[in-house]
Amino acid sequence: MSDAVKFVLDESRLPRSWYNLQADLPVPLPPVLHPGTQKPIGPSDLAPLFPEELIRQEVSLEREIEIPGPVRDIYRQWRPSPLYRARRLEKALQTPARIYYKWEGVSPAGSHKPNTAVPQAFYNREAGIRRIATETGAGQWGSSLAFAGALFGIDVTVYMVRVSYNQKPYRRALMETWGARCVASPSMETESGRAILALRPDHPGSLGIAISEAVEVAAKSDDTKYALGSVLNHVLMHQTVIGLEAMEQLEMAGDYPDVIVGCTGGGSNFAGIAFPFLGAQLRGGRKVRIVAVEPAACPSLTRGKYAYDYGDTAHLTPLVKMHTLGSTFTPPGFHAGGLRYHGMAPLVSHVQELGLIEPVSFHQTACFQAGLQFARTEGILPAPEANHAVVAAIQEAVKCRESGTAKTILFNLCGHGHFDMQAYMDFMAGKLTDLEYDPTELAMALAGLPSVT
Ligand SMILES: *Cc1c(COP(=O)(O)O)cnc(C)c1O
C-alpha cells in the first residue's frame, strides 16, 4: 500500500467515456410518464427542453458514452481532480481506518457541477441553441452553467431562489462576472412567477418554483433550452468522471473502498463517485457499502415516499418515480442550500429500492462540527453540503476505532465553502440550531402526490 498523501493522474489518464449505470441495472428504471396521459413519454415530449443528444443519453442503455473532445479539453483545466488520503484526520480520530477523499473543489466554480455544465452547454451549442434557462438555489449550479455558457458562447439566464438571491450576493456576482443574467425567483417574467407573486408578493421562492420559471421560458421559445444541474440520468452520468478517476487513483494507492460516502441533494455528486464502483459490483466485482447522506431537515431518501411526482411546483415537468417529500413541500431554511430539493434522482431512488445503497441523515450542527474538524486537520474548508459526507465518513472511521477494524473509506468532497462563510460564522458564534421540518406540512405534501394508476 502506498504511503502517499496525494494521488494525481496525468492529463492523459482523463476518462474517455462516462459510465452509464443503466447498462448494469438488474431491474430497469420505471418509465417517465406524461403528466396528462400518464403514458410513458417519448423523446419528442422532451425536445422543447433539451437538445437531442442529451435526450438520447437520458434513455441510453449503453455502458460507455464517449466524452466529446471539446469537453475533455475543458475538463483538462482541472481534471483529473486529486484524490487525497486524510492522514491528519485519521490521526486526530485515532482510527485504524484509511480515509480517502476526492476533491472536486478545484473546478473554476468550486464544486463538481461544472462536470455536467460543460457537456450540457457543449451539446446545446452543437444543436444551434443560443440561450439556456435554468434555476439555482444557493447559486452553485447557476454559477457553473454561467461558466460553461461563457466558454461556449451561450447566453445563460438563471432564476435564483429569491432568499438566496438576497442572502448570497457574491454567488450572483460570480454568475454576472461570467456573463449570465440572474433573476430573483419568483419573478414577473413568467406566468408561473406572476401567479405566485399575485398570491404572495413577498414570496421567498423555492427550487420548485425556479424550475417552473426556467422550464416555462424554454418551452415557449425556439432558441432557448432548459438545463438541470442534478436529478436527471444524463447529469448523474456526466458526474461519473469522479468515480472513474477515483478507481484509478485508489489502484495507484494499492487500495479499494469498503465504504463509499456521498452527500445527496438531487443525487449527482453521490452518483458520480459511487456508480462506477456499484457498476463493477453488479458485474461481479467486489461488494461495496454505499452510504447516501442527506439533511435531516429535507430527508427525501429516509422519510420520503417512493412514488411518481413532479419535479417542479407549477407541475410543468413530466412525472418521475423517485423518493419525494411532495412537490409542494418547503424545507426549513438550513444552510446547505444545495440539498434543499423535495425529490431525489430516479436512479439513486431506484438503487435504494433494490437495497444497493444505505441512506442516513444528519442535522446541520453535527455537519458544521465535522466541517470544522476537517478544516483544522486537512486544511480544506468544505461546502456546507459536503459537510454531510464529512460527518458520515468520520462516523464510519470512529466505528472502525471502536471495533478495531481497518476499513477503507472513500468520500466525495464535492465543493469548497468559500462563499458560505456567513454560515460558518453563525455556527462558530453558536447561532445555528438544528431545524426540523414541519411534519404536518410533509403529510399534506405527500397526500397531494399525483395519483398514478
Ligand atoms: C449542488 C450541490 C450539491 C447537491 O447536488 P447533488 O446533485 O446531490 O450533488 C452538493 N454539494 C455541492 C457543493 C453542490 O454544489
Tab-separated table of C-alpha atoms and ligand atoms in Angstrom:
chain	number	residue	atom	x	y	z
A	1	MET	CA	0.000	0.000	0.000
A	2	SER	CA	1.243	3.463	-0.908
A	3	ASP	CA	2.276	5.878	1.847
A	4	ALA	CA	1.494	8.932	-0.314
A	5	VAL	CA	-0.949	11.665	0.675
A	6	LYS	CA	-1.958	12.841	-2.786
A	7	PHE	CA	-2.799	10.704	-5.816
A	8	VAL	CA	-2.626	12.602	-9.078
A	9	LEU	CA	-3.384	11.231	-12.517
A	10	ASP	CA	-1.689	12.620	-15.577
A	11	GLU	CA	-3.903	14.579	-18.007
A	12	SER	CA	-3.614	11.692	-20.444
A	13	ARG	CA	-5.479	9.471	-17.957
A	14	LEU	CA	-8.600	11.647	-18.020
A	15	PRO	CA	-11.533	9.259	-18.680
A	16	ARG	CA	-12.523	8.973	-22.368
A	17	SER	CA	-16.103	7.930	-21.593
A	18	TRP	CA	-18.725	8.458	-18.940
A	19	TYR	CA	-20.165	5.400	-17.230
A	20	ASN	CA	-23.888	4.683	-17.574
A	21	LEU	CA	-25.246	2.614	-14.666
A	22	GLN	CA	-28.418	1.859	-16.645
A	23	ALA	CA	-26.406	-0.744	-18.605
A	24	ASP	CA	-25.819	-2.837	-15.478
A	25	LEU	CA	-29.096	-2.459	-13.568
A	26	PRO	CA	-30.641	-5.816	-12.606
A	27	VAL	CA	-34.107	-4.214	-12.951
A	28	PRO	CA	-34.680	-1.344	-15.401
A	29	LEU	CA	-35.803	2.115	-14.261
A	30	PRO	CA	-39.567	2.736	-14.179
A	31	PRO	CA	-40.640	4.868	-17.176
A	32	VAL	CA	-41.074	8.651	-17.045
A	33	LEU	CA	-44.765	9.493	-17.517
A	34	HIS	CA	-46.571	12.266	-19.360
A	35	PRO	CA	-48.450	14.322	-16.730
A	36	GLY	CA	-51.628	14.473	-18.847
A	37	THR	CA	-51.934	10.965	-20.282
A	38	GLN	CA	-49.864	9.133	-17.635
A	39	LYS	CA	-48.353	7.141	-20.541
A	40	PRO	CA	-44.559	6.796	-20.890
A	41	ILE	CA	-43.142	9.858	-22.625
A	42	GLY	CA	-41.091	9.694	-25.825
A	43	PRO	CA	-38.096	11.754	-26.985
A	44	SER	CA	-40.388	14.243	-28.792
A	45	ASP	CA	-42.023	15.199	-25.478
A	46	LEU	CA	-38.637	16.367	-24.187
A	47	ALA	CA	-37.490	18.029	-27.420
A	48	PRO	CA	-38.672	21.547	-26.450
A	49	LEU	CA	-36.489	21.391	-23.327
A	50	PHE	CA	-33.278	19.532	-24.203
A	51	PRO	CA	-31.047	19.016	-27.262
A	52	GLU	CA	-31.386	15.624	-28.938
A	53	GLU	CA	-28.055	14.206	-27.764
A	54	LEU	CA	-28.901	14.795	-24.091
A	55	ILE	CA	-32.306	13.119	-24.570
A	56	ARG	CA	-30.504	10.170	-26.159
A	57	GLN	CA	-28.143	9.960	-23.170
A	58	GLU	CA	-31.081	10.200	-20.753
A	59	VAL	CA	-32.567	6.917	-22.006
A	60	SER	CA	-29.418	5.169	-23.255
A	61	LEU	CA	-28.607	1.649	-22.074
A	62	GLU	CA	-25.044	1.767	-23.449
A	63	ARG	CA	-22.439	1.218	-20.752
A	64	GLU	CA	-19.993	3.817	-22.010
A	65	ILE	CA	-20.716	7.119	-23.687
A	66	GLU	CA	-17.760	8.908	-25.231
A	67	ILE	CA	-16.811	12.308	-23.830
A	68	PRO	CA	-16.511	14.712	-26.797
A	69	GLY	CA	-13.049	16.175	-27.470
A	70	PRO	CA	-14.027	19.820	-26.782
A	71	VAL	CA	-15.490	18.770	-23.405
A	72	ARG	CA	-12.344	16.835	-22.477
A	73	ASP	CA	-10.277	19.876	-23.451
A	74	ILE	CA	-12.120	21.968	-20.867
A	75	TYR	CA	-12.166	19.202	-18.245
A	76	ARG	CA	-8.361	19.120	-18.534
A	77	GLN	CA	-8.155	22.547	-16.906
A	78	TRP	CA	-8.900	20.917	-13.503
A	79	ARG	CA	-9.303	17.198	-14.164
A	80	PRO	CA	-8.261	14.594	-13.219
A	81	SER	CA	-9.001	16.078	-9.802
A	82	PRO	CA	-6.781	14.985	-6.893
A	83	LEU	CA	-7.558	12.145	-4.504
A	84	TYR	CA	-6.179	12.638	-1.011
A	85	ARG	CA	-5.537	10.311	1.872
A	86	ALA	CA	-6.784	12.148	5.009
A	87	ARG	CA	-3.814	11.175	7.158
A	88	ARG	CA	-4.076	14.041	9.660
A	89	LEU	CA	-7.806	13.475	10.104
A	90	GLU	CA	-7.189	9.731	10.611
A	91	LYS	CA	-4.630	10.595	13.278
A	92	ALA	CA	-6.947	13.030	15.046
A	93	LEU	CA	-9.668	10.379	15.098
A	94	GLN	CA	-7.190	7.699	16.225
A	95	THR	CA	-8.783	5.376	13.738
A	96	PRO	CA	-7.234	2.358	12.033
A	97	ALA	CA	-9.432	3.218	9.005
A	98	ARG	CA	-7.910	4.609	5.838
A	99	ILE	CA	-9.891	7.668	4.735
A	100	TYR	CA	-9.623	8.954	1.161
A	101	TYR	CA	-11.413	11.939	-0.323
A	102	LYS	CA	-11.872	13.024	-3.910
A	103	TRP	CA	-11.528	16.801	-4.110
A	104	GLU	CA	-13.956	18.436	-6.555
A	105	GLY	CA	-13.476	21.977	-5.229
A	106	VAL	CA	-10.642	22.529	-7.743
A	107	SER	CA	-13.026	23.394	-10.606
A	108	PRO	CA	-13.367	27.083	-11.600
A	109	ALA	CA	-16.819	27.269	-9.975
A	110	GLY	CA	-15.590	25.438	-6.864
A	111	SER	CA	-17.721	22.282	-6.995
A	112	HIS	CA	-18.457	19.148	-9.036
A	113	LYS	CA	-21.216	20.896	-11.020
A	114	PRO	CA	-19.055	22.023	-13.994
A	115	ASN	CA	-18.599	18.294	-14.796
A	116	THR	CA	-22.119	18.384	-16.256
A	117	ALA	CA	-22.458	22.105	-17.011
A	118	VAL	CA	-19.671	21.886	-19.611
A	119	PRO	CA	-21.111	18.961	-21.642
A	120	GLN	CA	-24.639	20.387	-21.369
A	121	ALA	CA	-23.508	23.739	-22.769
A	122	PHE	CA	-21.499	21.926	-25.462
A	123	TYR	CA	-24.412	19.781	-26.722
A	124	ASN	CA	-26.685	22.837	-26.745
A	125	ARG	CA	-24.203	24.788	-28.810
A	126	GLU	CA	-23.819	21.864	-31.231
A	127	ALA	CA	-27.613	21.922	-31.631
A	128	GLY	CA	-27.530	25.626	-32.513
A	129	ILE	CA	-29.122	26.817	-29.271
A	130	ARG	CA	-28.499	30.471	-28.374
A	131	ARG	CA	-29.773	30.617	-24.800
A	132	ILE	CA	-30.225	28.314	-21.797
A	133	ALA	CA	-32.613	28.992	-18.922
A	134	THR	CA	-32.045	27.336	-15.582
A	135	GLU	CA	-32.719	27.600	-11.868
A	136	THR	CA	-30.374	27.787	-8.946
A	137	GLY	CA	-30.801	27.552	-5.195
A	138	ALA	CA	-27.668	28.585	-3.334
A	139	GLY	CA	-26.026	29.534	-6.644
A	140	GLN	CA	-23.560	26.702	-7.269
A	141	TRP	CA	-25.381	25.328	-10.289
A	142	GLY	CA	-26.137	28.790	-11.701
A	143	SER	CA	-22.501	29.803	-11.482
A	144	SER	CA	-21.321	26.509	-13.021
A	145	LEU	CA	-23.627	26.923	-16.011
A	146	ALA	CA	-22.664	30.599	-16.317
A	147	PHE	CA	-19.011	29.482	-16.526
A	148	ALA	CA	-19.781	26.827	-19.163
A	149	GLY	CA	-22.020	29.212	-21.127
A	150	ALA	CA	-19.217	31.771	-21.274
A	151	LEU	CA	-16.826	29.200	-22.777
A	152	PHE	CA	-19.292	28.095	-25.479
A	153	GLY	CA	-20.838	31.497	-26.251
A	154	ILE	CA	-24.319	30.694	-24.939
A	155	ASP	CA	-26.469	33.235	-23.098
A	156	VAL	CA	-27.488	31.909	-19.693
A	157	THR	CA	-30.493	33.130	-17.705
A	158	VAL	CA	-30.613	31.903	-14.123
A	159	TYR	CA	-33.762	32.018	-11.987
A	160	MET	CA	-32.353	32.178	-8.483
A	161	VAL	CA	-34.469	31.435	-5.410
A	162	ARG	CA	-35.242	34.897	-4.008
A	163	VAL	CA	-33.984	34.319	-0.433
A	164	SER	CA	-30.624	33.146	-1.770
A	165	TYR	CA	-30.563	35.992	-4.305
A	166	ASN	CA	-30.750	38.414	-1.387
A	167	GLN	CA	-28.524	36.436	1.004
A	168	LYS	CA	-25.756	35.400	-1.408
A	169	PRO	CA	-24.821	38.453	-3.481
A	170	TYR	CA	-21.352	37.041	-4.208
A	171	ARG	CA	-22.694	33.940	-5.979
A	172	ARG	CA	-24.917	36.242	-8.026
A	173	ALA	CA	-21.918	38.458	-8.799
A	174	LEU	CA	-19.958	35.383	-9.900
A	175	MET	CA	-22.702	34.446	-12.395
A	176	GLU	CA	-22.738	38.007	-13.727
A	177	THR	CA	-18.956	38.003	-13.969
A	178	TRP	CA	-19.247	35.053	-16.352
A	179	GLY	CA	-21.869	36.997	-18.312
A	180	ALA	CA	-25.083	35.329	-17.159
A	181	ARG	CA	-28.303	37.161	-16.307
A	182	CYS	CA	-29.536	36.353	-12.812
A	183	VAL	CA	-33.210	36.935	-11.927
A	184	ALA	CA	-34.768	36.647	-8.470
A	185	SER	CA	-37.472	33.956	-8.494
A	186	PRO	CA	-40.483	34.159	-8.326
A	187	SER	CA	-40.228	36.873	-10.999
A	188	MET	CA	-42.625	38.875	-13.134
A	189	GLU	CA	-41.014	37.402	-16.289
A	190	THR	CA	-43.073	34.204	-16.389
A	191	GLU	CA	-46.678	33.128	-15.914
A	192	SER	CA	-45.595	30.737	-13.147
A	193	GLY	CA	-43.791	33.544	-11.318
A	194	ARG	CA	-46.600	36.092	-11.765
A	195	ALA	CA	-49.212	33.618	-10.473
A	196	ILE	CA	-47.232	33.086	-7.276
A	197	LEU	CA	-46.492	36.789	-6.748
A	198	ALA	CA	-50.183	37.603	-7.190
A	199	LEU	CA	-50.919	35.389	-4.195
A	200	ARG	CA	-47.945	36.495	-2.152
A	201	PRO	CA	-45.872	39.482	-3.342
A	202	ASP	CA	-43.084	38.801	-0.829
A	203	HIS	CA	-42.753	35.061	-1.611
A	204	PRO	CA	-39.201	33.867	-0.692
A	205	GLY	CA	-39.116	31.421	-3.603
A	206	SER	CA	-38.158	27.757	-3.786
A	207	LEU	CA	-36.233	25.494	-6.136
A	208	GLY	CA	-39.513	24.008	-7.380
A	209	ILE	CA	-40.782	27.477	-8.379
A	210	ALA	CA	-37.498	28.485	-10.016
A	211	ILE	CA	-37.567	25.249	-12.064
A	212	SER	CA	-41.102	26.103	-13.234
A	213	GLU	CA	-39.954	29.529	-14.415
A	214	ALA	CA	-36.936	28.209	-16.331
A	215	VAL	CA	-38.907	25.335	-17.906
A	216	GLU	CA	-41.653	27.746	-18.966
A	217	VAL	CA	-39.167	30.075	-20.677
A	218	ALA	CA	-37.516	27.177	-22.527
A	219	ALA	CA	-40.836	25.639	-23.577
A	220	LYS	CA	-42.037	28.946	-25.035
A	221	SER	CA	-39.056	29.954	-27.172
A	222	ASP	CA	-37.405	28.160	-30.076
A	223	ASP	CA	-33.853	29.310	-29.457
A	224	THR	CA	-33.875	28.561	-25.712
A	225	LYS	CA	-33.474	25.236	-23.927
A	226	TYR	CA	-33.535	24.232	-20.293
A	227	ALA	CA	-30.730	22.689	-18.217
A	228	LEU	CA	-30.896	20.922	-14.873
A	229	GLY	CA	-27.887	20.563	-12.577
A	230	SER	CA	-28.844	17.279	-10.902
A	231	VAL	CA	-31.538	14.540	-10.706
A	232	LEU	CA	-31.651	13.503	-14.401
A	233	ASN	CA	-29.915	10.359	-15.666
A	234	HIS	CA	-27.587	12.190	-18.059
A	235	VAL	CA	-26.478	14.595	-15.318
A	236	LEU	CA	-25.573	11.722	-12.982
A	237	MET	CA	-23.720	10.049	-15.826
A	238	HIS	CA	-21.597	13.146	-16.559
A	239	GLN	CA	-20.534	13.120	-12.899
A	240	THR	CA	-19.134	9.575	-13.142
A	241	VAL	CA	-15.765	11.043	-14.180
A	242	ILE	CA	-15.342	11.484	-10.408
A	243	GLY	CA	-15.655	7.787	-9.564
A	244	LEU	CA	-13.827	6.581	-12.678
A	245	GLU	CA	-10.792	8.684	-11.761
A	246	ALA	CA	-11.038	7.647	-8.085
A	247	MET	CA	-10.906	3.980	-9.147
A	248	GLU	CA	-7.598	4.543	-10.928
A	249	GLN	CA	-6.230	6.658	-8.100
A	250	LEU	CA	-7.083	4.011	-5.497
A	251	GLU	CA	-5.355	1.483	-7.699
A	252	MET	CA	-2.246	3.714	-7.500
A	253	ALA	CA	-2.717	3.671	-3.727
A	254	GLY	CA	-2.993	-0.127	-3.771
A	255	ASP	CA	-6.375	0.082	-2.075
A	256	TYR	CA	-10.120	-0.481	-2.698
A	257	PRO	CA	-13.032	1.045	-0.759
A	258	ASP	CA	-15.103	-0.946	1.727
A	259	VAL	CA	-17.376	2.070	2.223
A	260	ILE	CA	-18.213	4.941	-0.148
A	261	VAL	CA	-19.898	8.076	1.196
A	262	GLY	CA	-21.513	10.981	-0.663
A	263	CYS	CA	-23.977	13.741	0.195
A	264	THR	CA	-27.290	13.803	-1.649
A	265	GLY	CA	-29.315	16.818	-2.738
A	266	GLY	CA	-30.564	15.695	-6.124
A	267	GLY	CA	-28.065	12.821	-6.127
A	268	SER	CA	-25.497	13.791	-8.755
A	269	ASN	CA	-22.197	14.049	-6.859
A	270	PHE	CA	-23.099	10.935	-4.869
A	271	ALA	CA	-23.831	9.014	-8.076
A	272	GLY	CA	-20.662	10.421	-9.603
A	273	ILE	CA	-18.408	8.863	-7.010
A	274	ALA	CA	-20.457	5.726	-6.293
A	275	PHE	CA	-21.896	4.457	-9.596
A	276	PRO	CA	-18.652	3.280	-11.252
A	277	PHE	CA	-17.934	1.146	-8.143
A	278	LEU	CA	-21.559	-0.022	-7.953
A	279	GLY	CA	-21.412	-0.995	-11.632
A	280	ALA	CA	-18.250	-3.027	-11.028
A	281	GLN	CA	-20.043	-4.772	-8.158
A	282	LEU	CA	-23.096	-5.510	-10.321
A	283	ARG	CA	-20.812	-7.035	-12.961
A	284	GLY	CA	-19.452	-9.470	-10.363
A	285	GLY	CA	-16.764	-7.339	-8.724
A	286	ARG	CA	-16.189	-6.598	-5.073
A	287	LYS	CA	-19.148	-5.591	-2.930
A	288	VAL	CA	-19.026	-2.069	-1.507
A	289	ARG	CA	-21.197	-0.463	1.161
A	290	ILE	CA	-22.515	2.781	-0.278
A	291	VAL	CA	-23.861	5.448	2.079
A	292	ALA	CA	-26.027	8.369	0.883
A	293	VAL	CA	-26.092	11.259	3.358
A	294	GLU	CA	-28.935	13.758	3.415
A	295	PRO	CA	-30.014	16.620	5.689
A	296	ALA	CA	-32.425	15.631	8.465
A	297	ALA	CA	-34.475	18.739	7.591
A	298	CYS	CA	-35.058	17.643	3.964
A	299	PRO	CA	-34.979	13.836	4.184
A	300	SER	CA	-36.270	12.540	0.831
A	301	LEU	CA	-34.448	9.170	0.977
A	302	THR	CA	-35.078	8.394	4.653
A	303	ARG	CA	-38.578	9.884	5.102
A	304	GLY	CA	-39.941	10.456	1.610
A	305	LYS	CA	-42.236	8.215	-0.355
A	306	TYR	CA	-41.115	6.257	-3.438
A	307	ALA	CA	-43.771	7.496	-5.835
A	308	TYR	CA	-44.428	9.314	-9.088
A	309	ASP	CA	-44.147	13.068	-8.606
A	310	TYR	CA	-43.468	16.303	-10.448
A	311	GLY	CA	-40.047	17.900	-10.461
A	312	ASP	CA	-41.433	21.421	-10.011
A	313	THR	CA	-44.106	23.410	-8.194
A	314	ALA	CA	-46.196	24.541	-11.193
A	315	HIS	CA	-46.328	20.923	-12.462
A	316	LEU	CA	-44.828	21.641	-15.867
A	317	THR	CA	-42.390	18.689	-15.762
A	318	PRO	CA	-43.122	15.021	-16.524
A	319	LEU	CA	-43.824	12.581	-13.693
A	320	VAL	CA	-40.821	10.639	-12.466
A	321	LYS	CA	-40.686	7.849	-9.913
A	322	MET	CA	-38.445	8.922	-7.061
A	323	HIS	CA	-38.162	9.342	-3.323
A	324	THR	CA	-40.068	12.558	-2.744
A	325	LEU	CA	-41.348	14.763	0.039
A	326	GLY	CA	-44.038	16.107	-2.327
A	327	SER	CA	-43.573	18.940	-4.836
A	328	THR	CA	-45.329	21.435	-2.528
A	329	PHE	CA	-43.031	20.675	0.432
A	330	THR	CA	-40.897	23.638	1.512
A	331	PRO	CA	-37.923	22.570	3.642
A	332	PRO	CA	-36.850	24.840	6.523
A	333	GLY	CA	-34.019	27.291	5.781
A	334	PHE	CA	-30.948	25.320	6.805
A	335	HIS	CA	-27.570	26.275	5.368
A	336	ALA	CA	-26.856	23.526	2.856
A	337	GLY	CA	-28.951	25.195	0.124
A	338	GLY	CA	-27.799	22.656	-2.463
A	339	LEU	CA	-29.580	19.898	-0.537
A	340	ARG	CA	-32.971	21.605	-0.246
A	341	TYR	CA	-34.847	19.758	-3.013
A	342	HIS	CA	-38.088	17.835	-2.463
A	343	GLY	CA	-37.117	14.881	-4.664
A	344	MET	CA	-34.192	12.580	-5.391
A	345	ALA	CA	-32.699	11.334	-8.654
A	346	PRO	CA	-34.768	8.421	-10.036
A	347	LEU	CA	-31.561	6.373	-10.461
A	348	VAL	CA	-30.492	6.913	-6.836
A	349	SER	CA	-34.042	6.182	-5.636
A	350	HIS	CA	-34.148	3.013	-7.727
A	351	VAL	CA	-30.870	1.579	-6.397
A	352	GLN	CA	-32.050	2.319	-2.874
A	353	GLU	CA	-35.242	0.337	-3.567
A	354	LEU	CA	-33.014	-2.501	-4.817
A	355	GLY	CA	-31.145	-2.444	-1.496
A	356	LEU	CA	-27.844	-1.422	-3.108
A	357	ILE	CA	-27.266	1.759	-1.059
A	358	GLU	CA	-27.946	2.877	2.544
A	359	PRO	CA	-29.423	6.303	3.317
A	360	VAL	CA	-28.626	8.214	6.525
A	361	SER	CA	-29.446	11.749	7.653
A	362	PHE	CA	-27.689	14.332	9.837
A	363	HIS	CA	-28.644	17.664	11.390
A	364	GLN	CA	-26.715	20.773	10.394
A	365	THR	CA	-24.808	21.449	13.624
A	366	ALA	CA	-23.229	17.970	13.523
A	367	CYS	CA	-22.292	18.657	9.890
A	368	PHE	CA	-20.646	22.020	10.641
A	369	GLN	CA	-18.810	20.491	13.603
A	370	ALA	CA	-17.384	17.863	11.270
A	371	GLY	CA	-16.553	20.556	8.703
A	372	LEU	CA	-14.514	22.473	11.284
A	373	GLN	CA	-12.663	19.332	12.328
A	374	PHE	CA	-11.903	18.642	8.672
A	375	ALA	CA	-10.703	22.208	8.040
A	376	ARG	CA	-8.494	22.108	11.140
A	377	THR	CA	-6.850	18.806	10.191
A	378	GLU	CA	-6.861	18.622	6.379
A	379	GLY	CA	-6.869	22.386	5.807
A	380	ILE	CA	-9.679	22.460	3.231
A	381	LEU	CA	-12.935	24.257	4.071
A	382	PRO	CA	-15.821	22.122	2.764
A	383	ALA	CA	-19.111	23.468	1.402
A	384	PRO	CA	-21.979	23.041	3.899
A	385	GLU	CA	-23.387	20.333	1.586
A	386	ALA	CA	-20.073	18.465	1.552
A	387	ASN	CA	-20.033	18.506	5.364
A	388	HIS	CA	-22.771	15.874	5.243
A	389	ALA	CA	-20.323	13.474	3.599
A	390	VAL	CA	-17.557	14.519	6.007
A	391	VAL	CA	-19.635	13.797	9.130
A	392	ALA	CA	-20.724	10.376	7.870
A	393	ALA	CA	-17.167	9.435	6.866
A	394	ILE	CA	-15.949	10.480	10.330
A	395	GLN	CA	-18.669	8.389	11.922
A	396	GLU	CA	-17.583	5.340	9.894
A	397	ALA	CA	-13.968	5.918	10.930
A	398	VAL	CA	-14.989	6.166	14.594
A	399	LYS	CA	-16.867	2.863	14.269
A	400	CYS	CA	-13.627	1.340	12.950
A	401	ARG	CA	-11.779	2.628	16.012
A	402	GLU	CA	-14.396	1.145	18.332
A	403	SER	CA	-14.422	-2.245	16.612
A	404	GLY	CA	-10.697	-2.272	15.821
A	405	THR	CA	-11.250	-2.853	12.084
A	406	ALA	CA	-9.139	-1.136	9.439
A	407	LYS	CA	-11.619	-0.359	6.694
A	408	THR	CA	-11.048	1.783	3.623
A	409	ILE	CA	-13.433	4.739	3.435
A	410	LEU	CA	-13.801	6.868	0.314
A	411	PHE	CA	-15.873	10.028	0.243
A	412	ASN	CA	-16.580	12.809	-2.206
A	413	LEU	CA	-15.593	16.286	-1.084
A	414	CYS	CA	-17.849	17.915	-3.658
A	415	GLY	CA	-17.065	21.611	-3.174
A	416	HIS	CA	-15.457	24.365	-1.130
A	417	GLY	CA	-17.259	26.625	1.313
A	418	HIS	CA	-15.624	29.959	0.476
A	419	PHE	CA	-18.976	31.534	-0.413
A	420	ASP	CA	-20.600	30.151	2.740
A	421	MET	CA	-18.596	31.960	5.397
A	422	GLN	CA	-21.731	33.509	6.904
A	423	ALA	CA	-22.948	30.013	7.769
A	424	TYR	CA	-19.580	29.146	9.341
A	425	MET	CA	-19.587	32.436	11.259
A	426	ASP	CA	-23.085	31.715	12.564
A	427	PHE	CA	-22.014	28.227	13.596
A	428	MET	CA	-18.875	29.423	15.387
A	429	ALA	CA	-20.920	32.104	17.156
A	430	GLY	CA	-23.261	29.372	18.419
A	431	LYS	CA	-26.152	30.789	16.419
A	432	LEU	CA	-27.010	27.726	14.342
A	433	THR	CA	-29.743	25.405	15.519
A	434	ASP	CA	-30.998	22.107	14.176
A	435	LEU	CA	-34.113	22.833	12.187
A	436	GLU	CA	-36.940	20.326	11.995
A	437	TYR	CA	-39.279	20.066	9.064
A	438	ASP	CA	-42.967	20.537	9.813
A	439	PRO	CA	-44.495	17.010	9.945
A	440	THR	CA	-47.991	18.356	9.192
A	441	GLU	CA	-46.701	20.084	6.074
A	442	LEU	CA	-44.908	16.921	4.992
A	443	ALA	CA	-48.069	14.846	5.482
A	444	MET	CA	-50.013	17.376	3.407
A	445	ALA	CA	-47.418	17.467	0.656
A	446	LEU	CA	-47.369	13.658	0.496
A	447	ALA	CA	-51.172	13.495	0.497
A	448	GLY	CA	-51.087	15.784	-2.528
A	449	LEU	CA	-48.904	13.439	-4.635
A	450	PRO	CA	-50.437	12.817	-8.074
A	451	SER	CA	-52.377	9.582	-8.247
A	452	VAL	CA	-50.883	7.375	-10.920
A	453	THR	CA	-52.927	4.394	-11.982
B	1	LIG	C1	-25.410	21.276	-5.836
B	1	LIG	C2	-24.519	20.751	-4.830
B	1	LIG	C3	-24.862	19.614	-4.081
B	1	LIG	C4	-26.152	18.879	-4.238
B	1	LIG	O1	-26.401	18.340	-5.503
B	1	LIG	P1	-26.167	16.818	-5.872
B	1	LIG	O2	-26.816	16.693	-7.206
B	1	LIG	O3	-26.847	15.970	-4.839
B	1	LIG	O4	-24.717	16.594	-5.927
B	1	LIG	C5	-23.969	19.166	-3.146
B	1	LIG	N1	-22.803	19.787	-2.926
B	1	LIG	C6	-22.430	20.869	-3.627
B	1	LIG	C7	-21.105	21.502	-3.325
B	1	LIG	C8	-23.273	21.394	-4.598
B	1	LIG	O5	-22.899	22.452	-5.323
